[in-house]
mmCIF file of C-alpha atoms in Angstrom:
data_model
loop_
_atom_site.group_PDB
_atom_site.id
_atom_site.type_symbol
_atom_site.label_atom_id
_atom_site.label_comp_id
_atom_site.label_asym_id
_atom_site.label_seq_id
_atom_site.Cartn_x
_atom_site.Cartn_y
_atom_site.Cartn_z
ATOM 1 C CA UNK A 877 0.000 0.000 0.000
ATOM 2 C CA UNK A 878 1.610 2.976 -0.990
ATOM 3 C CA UNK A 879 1.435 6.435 0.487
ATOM 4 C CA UNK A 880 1.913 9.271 -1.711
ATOM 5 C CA UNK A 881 2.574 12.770 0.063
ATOM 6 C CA UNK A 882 3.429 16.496 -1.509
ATOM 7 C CA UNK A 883 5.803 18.011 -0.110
ATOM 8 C CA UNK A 884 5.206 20.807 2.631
ATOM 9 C CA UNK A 885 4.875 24.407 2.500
ATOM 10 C CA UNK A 886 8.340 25.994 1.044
ATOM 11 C CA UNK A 887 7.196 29.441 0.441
ATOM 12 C CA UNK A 888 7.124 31.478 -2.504
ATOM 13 C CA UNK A 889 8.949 30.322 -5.739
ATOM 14 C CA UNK A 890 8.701 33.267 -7.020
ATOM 15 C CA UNK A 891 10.584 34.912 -3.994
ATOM 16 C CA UNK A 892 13.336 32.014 -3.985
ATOM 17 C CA UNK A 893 16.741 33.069 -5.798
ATOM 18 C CA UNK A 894 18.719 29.577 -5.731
ATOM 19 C CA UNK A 895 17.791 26.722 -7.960
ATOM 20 C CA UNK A 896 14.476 25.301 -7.216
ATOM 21 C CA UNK A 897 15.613 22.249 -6.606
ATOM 22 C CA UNK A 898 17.531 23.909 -3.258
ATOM 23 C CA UNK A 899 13.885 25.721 -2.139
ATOM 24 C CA UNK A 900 13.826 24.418 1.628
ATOM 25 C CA UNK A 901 10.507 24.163 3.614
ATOM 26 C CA UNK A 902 9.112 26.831 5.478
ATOM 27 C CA UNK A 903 8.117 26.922 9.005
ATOM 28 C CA UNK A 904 4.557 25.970 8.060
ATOM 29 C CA UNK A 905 5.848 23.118 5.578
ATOM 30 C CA UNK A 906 8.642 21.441 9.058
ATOM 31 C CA UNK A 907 4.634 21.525 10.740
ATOM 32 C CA UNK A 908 3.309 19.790 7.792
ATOM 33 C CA UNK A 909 6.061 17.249 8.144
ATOM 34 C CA UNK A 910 5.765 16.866 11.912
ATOM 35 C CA UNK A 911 2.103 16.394 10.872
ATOM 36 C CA UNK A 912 3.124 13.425 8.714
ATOM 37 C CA UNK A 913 4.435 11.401 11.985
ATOM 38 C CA UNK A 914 0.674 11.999 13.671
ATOM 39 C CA UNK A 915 -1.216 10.702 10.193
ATOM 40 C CA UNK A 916 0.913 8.004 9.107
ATOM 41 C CA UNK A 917 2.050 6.539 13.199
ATOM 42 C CA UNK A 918 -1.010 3.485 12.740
ATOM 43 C CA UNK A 919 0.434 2.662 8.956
ATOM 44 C CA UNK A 920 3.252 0.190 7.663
ATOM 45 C CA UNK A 921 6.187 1.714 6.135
ATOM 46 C CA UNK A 922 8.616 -0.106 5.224
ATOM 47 C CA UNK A 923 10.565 2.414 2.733
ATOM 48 C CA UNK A 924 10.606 6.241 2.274
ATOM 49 C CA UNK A 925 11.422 7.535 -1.425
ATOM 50 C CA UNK A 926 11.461 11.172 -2.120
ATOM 51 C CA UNK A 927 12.331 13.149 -5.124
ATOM 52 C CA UNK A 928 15.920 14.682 -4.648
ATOM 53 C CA UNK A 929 14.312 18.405 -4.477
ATOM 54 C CA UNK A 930 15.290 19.484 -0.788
ATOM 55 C CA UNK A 931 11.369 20.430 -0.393
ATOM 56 C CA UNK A 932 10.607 17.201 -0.651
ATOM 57 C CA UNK A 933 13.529 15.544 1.403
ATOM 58 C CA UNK A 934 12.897 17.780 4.225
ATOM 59 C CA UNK A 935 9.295 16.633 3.991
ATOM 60 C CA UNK A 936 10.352 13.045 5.218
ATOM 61 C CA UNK A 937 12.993 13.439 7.222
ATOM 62 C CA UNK A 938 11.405 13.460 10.892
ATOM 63 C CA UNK A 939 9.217 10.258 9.406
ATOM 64 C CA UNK A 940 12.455 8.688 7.835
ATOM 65 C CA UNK A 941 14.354 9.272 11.754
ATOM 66 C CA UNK A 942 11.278 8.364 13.521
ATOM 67 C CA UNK A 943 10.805 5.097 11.726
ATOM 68 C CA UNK A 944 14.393 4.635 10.965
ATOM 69 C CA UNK A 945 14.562 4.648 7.604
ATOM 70 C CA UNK A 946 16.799 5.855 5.225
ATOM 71 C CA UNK A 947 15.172 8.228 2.621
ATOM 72 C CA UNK A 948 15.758 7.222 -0.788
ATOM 73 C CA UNK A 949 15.740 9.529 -3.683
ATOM 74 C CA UNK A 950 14.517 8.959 -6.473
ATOM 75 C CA UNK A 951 14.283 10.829 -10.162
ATOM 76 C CA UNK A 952 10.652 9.209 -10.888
ATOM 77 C CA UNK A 953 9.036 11.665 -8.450
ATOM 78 C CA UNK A 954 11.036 14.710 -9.375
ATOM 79 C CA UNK A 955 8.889 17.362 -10.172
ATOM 80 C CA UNK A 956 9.318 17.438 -14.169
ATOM 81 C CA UNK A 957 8.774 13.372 -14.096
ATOM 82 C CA UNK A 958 6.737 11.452 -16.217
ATOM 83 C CA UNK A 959 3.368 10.460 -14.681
ATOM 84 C CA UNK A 960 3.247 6.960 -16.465
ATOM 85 C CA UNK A 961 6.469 6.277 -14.205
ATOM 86 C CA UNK A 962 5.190 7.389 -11.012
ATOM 87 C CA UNK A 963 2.030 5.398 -11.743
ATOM 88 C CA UNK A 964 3.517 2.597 -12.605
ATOM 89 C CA UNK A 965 5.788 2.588 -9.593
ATOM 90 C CA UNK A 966 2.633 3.264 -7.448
ATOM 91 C CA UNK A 967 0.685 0.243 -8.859
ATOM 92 C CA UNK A 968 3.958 -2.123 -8.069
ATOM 93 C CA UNK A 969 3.357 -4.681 -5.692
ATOM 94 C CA UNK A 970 6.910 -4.473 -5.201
ATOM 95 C CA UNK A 971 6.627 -1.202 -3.660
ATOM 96 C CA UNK A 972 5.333 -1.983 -0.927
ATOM 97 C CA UNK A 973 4.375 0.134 1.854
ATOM 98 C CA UNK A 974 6.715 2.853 0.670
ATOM 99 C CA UNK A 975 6.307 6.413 1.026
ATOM 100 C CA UNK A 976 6.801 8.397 -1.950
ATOM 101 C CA UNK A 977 6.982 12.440 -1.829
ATOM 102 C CA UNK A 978 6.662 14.432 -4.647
ATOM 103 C CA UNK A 979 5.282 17.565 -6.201
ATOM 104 C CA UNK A 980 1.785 18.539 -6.659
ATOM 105 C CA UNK A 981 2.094 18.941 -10.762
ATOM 106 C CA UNK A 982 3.447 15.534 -10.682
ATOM 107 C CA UNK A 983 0.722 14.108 -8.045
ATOM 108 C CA UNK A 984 -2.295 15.766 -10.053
ATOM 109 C CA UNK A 985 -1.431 14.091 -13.481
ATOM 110 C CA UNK A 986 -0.917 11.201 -11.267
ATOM 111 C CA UNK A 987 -4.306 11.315 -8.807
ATOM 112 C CA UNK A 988 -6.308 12.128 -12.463
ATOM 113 C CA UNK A 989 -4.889 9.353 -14.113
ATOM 114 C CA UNK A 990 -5.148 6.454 -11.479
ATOM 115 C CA UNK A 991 -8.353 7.766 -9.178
ATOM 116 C CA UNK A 992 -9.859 10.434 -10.857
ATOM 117 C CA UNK A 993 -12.499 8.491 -12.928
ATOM 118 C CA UNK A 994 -13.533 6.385 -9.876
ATOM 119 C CA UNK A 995 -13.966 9.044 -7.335
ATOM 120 C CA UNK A 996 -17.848 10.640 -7.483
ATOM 121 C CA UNK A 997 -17.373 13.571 -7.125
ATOM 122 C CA UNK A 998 -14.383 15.263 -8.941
ATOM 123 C CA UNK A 999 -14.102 17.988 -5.943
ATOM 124 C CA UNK A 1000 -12.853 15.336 -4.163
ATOM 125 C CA UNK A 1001 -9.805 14.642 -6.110
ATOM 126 C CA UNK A 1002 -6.789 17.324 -4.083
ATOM 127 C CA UNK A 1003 -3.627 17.170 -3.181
ATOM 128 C CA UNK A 1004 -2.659 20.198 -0.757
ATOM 129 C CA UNK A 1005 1.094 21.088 0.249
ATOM 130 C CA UNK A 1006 2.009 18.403 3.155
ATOM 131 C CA UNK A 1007 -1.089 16.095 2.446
ATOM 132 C CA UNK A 1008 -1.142 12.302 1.697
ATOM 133 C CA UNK A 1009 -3.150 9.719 -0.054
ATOM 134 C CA UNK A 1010 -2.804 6.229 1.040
ATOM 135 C CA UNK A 1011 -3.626 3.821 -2.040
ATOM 136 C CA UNK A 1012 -4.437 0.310 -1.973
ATOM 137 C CA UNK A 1013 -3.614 -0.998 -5.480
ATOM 138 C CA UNK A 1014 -4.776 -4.512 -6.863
ATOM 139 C CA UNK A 1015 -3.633 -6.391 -10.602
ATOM 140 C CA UNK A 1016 -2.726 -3.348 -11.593
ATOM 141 C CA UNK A 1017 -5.573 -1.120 -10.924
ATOM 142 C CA UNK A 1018 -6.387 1.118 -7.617
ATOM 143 C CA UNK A 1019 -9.213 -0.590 -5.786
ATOM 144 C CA UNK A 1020 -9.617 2.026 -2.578
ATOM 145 C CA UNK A 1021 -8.213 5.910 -1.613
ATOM 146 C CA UNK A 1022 -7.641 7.101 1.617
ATOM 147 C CA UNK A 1023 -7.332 10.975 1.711
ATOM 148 C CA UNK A 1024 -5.283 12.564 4.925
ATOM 149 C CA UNK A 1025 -5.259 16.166 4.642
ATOM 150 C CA UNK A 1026 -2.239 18.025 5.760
ATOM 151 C CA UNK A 1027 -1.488 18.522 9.330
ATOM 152 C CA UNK A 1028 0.840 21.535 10.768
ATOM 153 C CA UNK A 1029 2.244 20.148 14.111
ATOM 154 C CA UNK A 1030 4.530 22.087 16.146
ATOM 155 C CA UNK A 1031 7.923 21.270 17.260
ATOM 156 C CA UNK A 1032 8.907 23.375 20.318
ATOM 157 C CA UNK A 1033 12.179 21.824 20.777
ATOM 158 C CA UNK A 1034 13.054 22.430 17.178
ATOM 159 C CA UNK A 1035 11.162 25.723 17.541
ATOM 160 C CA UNK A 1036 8.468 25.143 15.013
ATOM 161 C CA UNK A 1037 5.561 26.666 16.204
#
């Protein structure tokens, strides 16, 4: 069962003068990712994948410590990937319960192509900064979506607030 997740808050792009790739999280996006270790605590993991964009690294890091795993990146979720390649990673039984944490352009060509024809109602279909969907994938096909939406924690020994 693998749980996809966009990475947290990172602030503006536009206001960002280093390479994208380098864009850290913001205060709200560390919450988001402090929030991860509250919604995914009652799930397996078993592996954490991330795309190599620091956003998204930073996004898994207190789950990767907390679980003690290493985080593994991975060019298939980098922002500019194809969707057919995240899809079909998603839809591996070999992945496993793995985490994978990517960008939201990725994740919505993604989410429309695998879920987006069997959820009702289309307003359903999201995928916020810091929030996850846990899919449970079957021959090849998604058979049930779980939607967490995102969840600022705060940190007050790392001062995240």
């Amino acid at each position: 069962m693998p749980y996809l997740v966009r990475h947290g808050h990172a602030g503006d792009k536009r206001a960002w003068e280093g390479p994208d790739s380098l864009r850290p999280l913001s205060g709200p996006g560390r919450r988001e990712a402090h929030g991860l270790l509250t919604q995914l605590r009652d799930y397996p993991i078993t592996r954490i994948v991330s795309s190599p964009a620091v956003r998204c690294l930073q996004t898994v890091e207190p789950l990767a410590q907390r679980r003690g795993l290493p985080v593994e990146p991975v060019d298939t979720l980098r922002v500019d990937a194809d969707p057919a390649a995240l899809a079909a990673l998603l839809l591996d039984p070999a992945a496993g319960d793995a985490v994978l944490c990517s960008h939201g352009e990725l994740i919505g060509a993604v989410l429309t192509r695998l879920v987006g024809r069997e959820l009702a109602d289309a307003g359903q279909l999201t995928w916020p900064k810091g929030s996850t969907w846990v899919l449970e994938a079957d021959a090849g096909q998604v058979r049930q979506t779980h939607y967490l939406p995102p969840l600022r924690l705060h940190d007050a020994k790392a001062g995240y607030y």
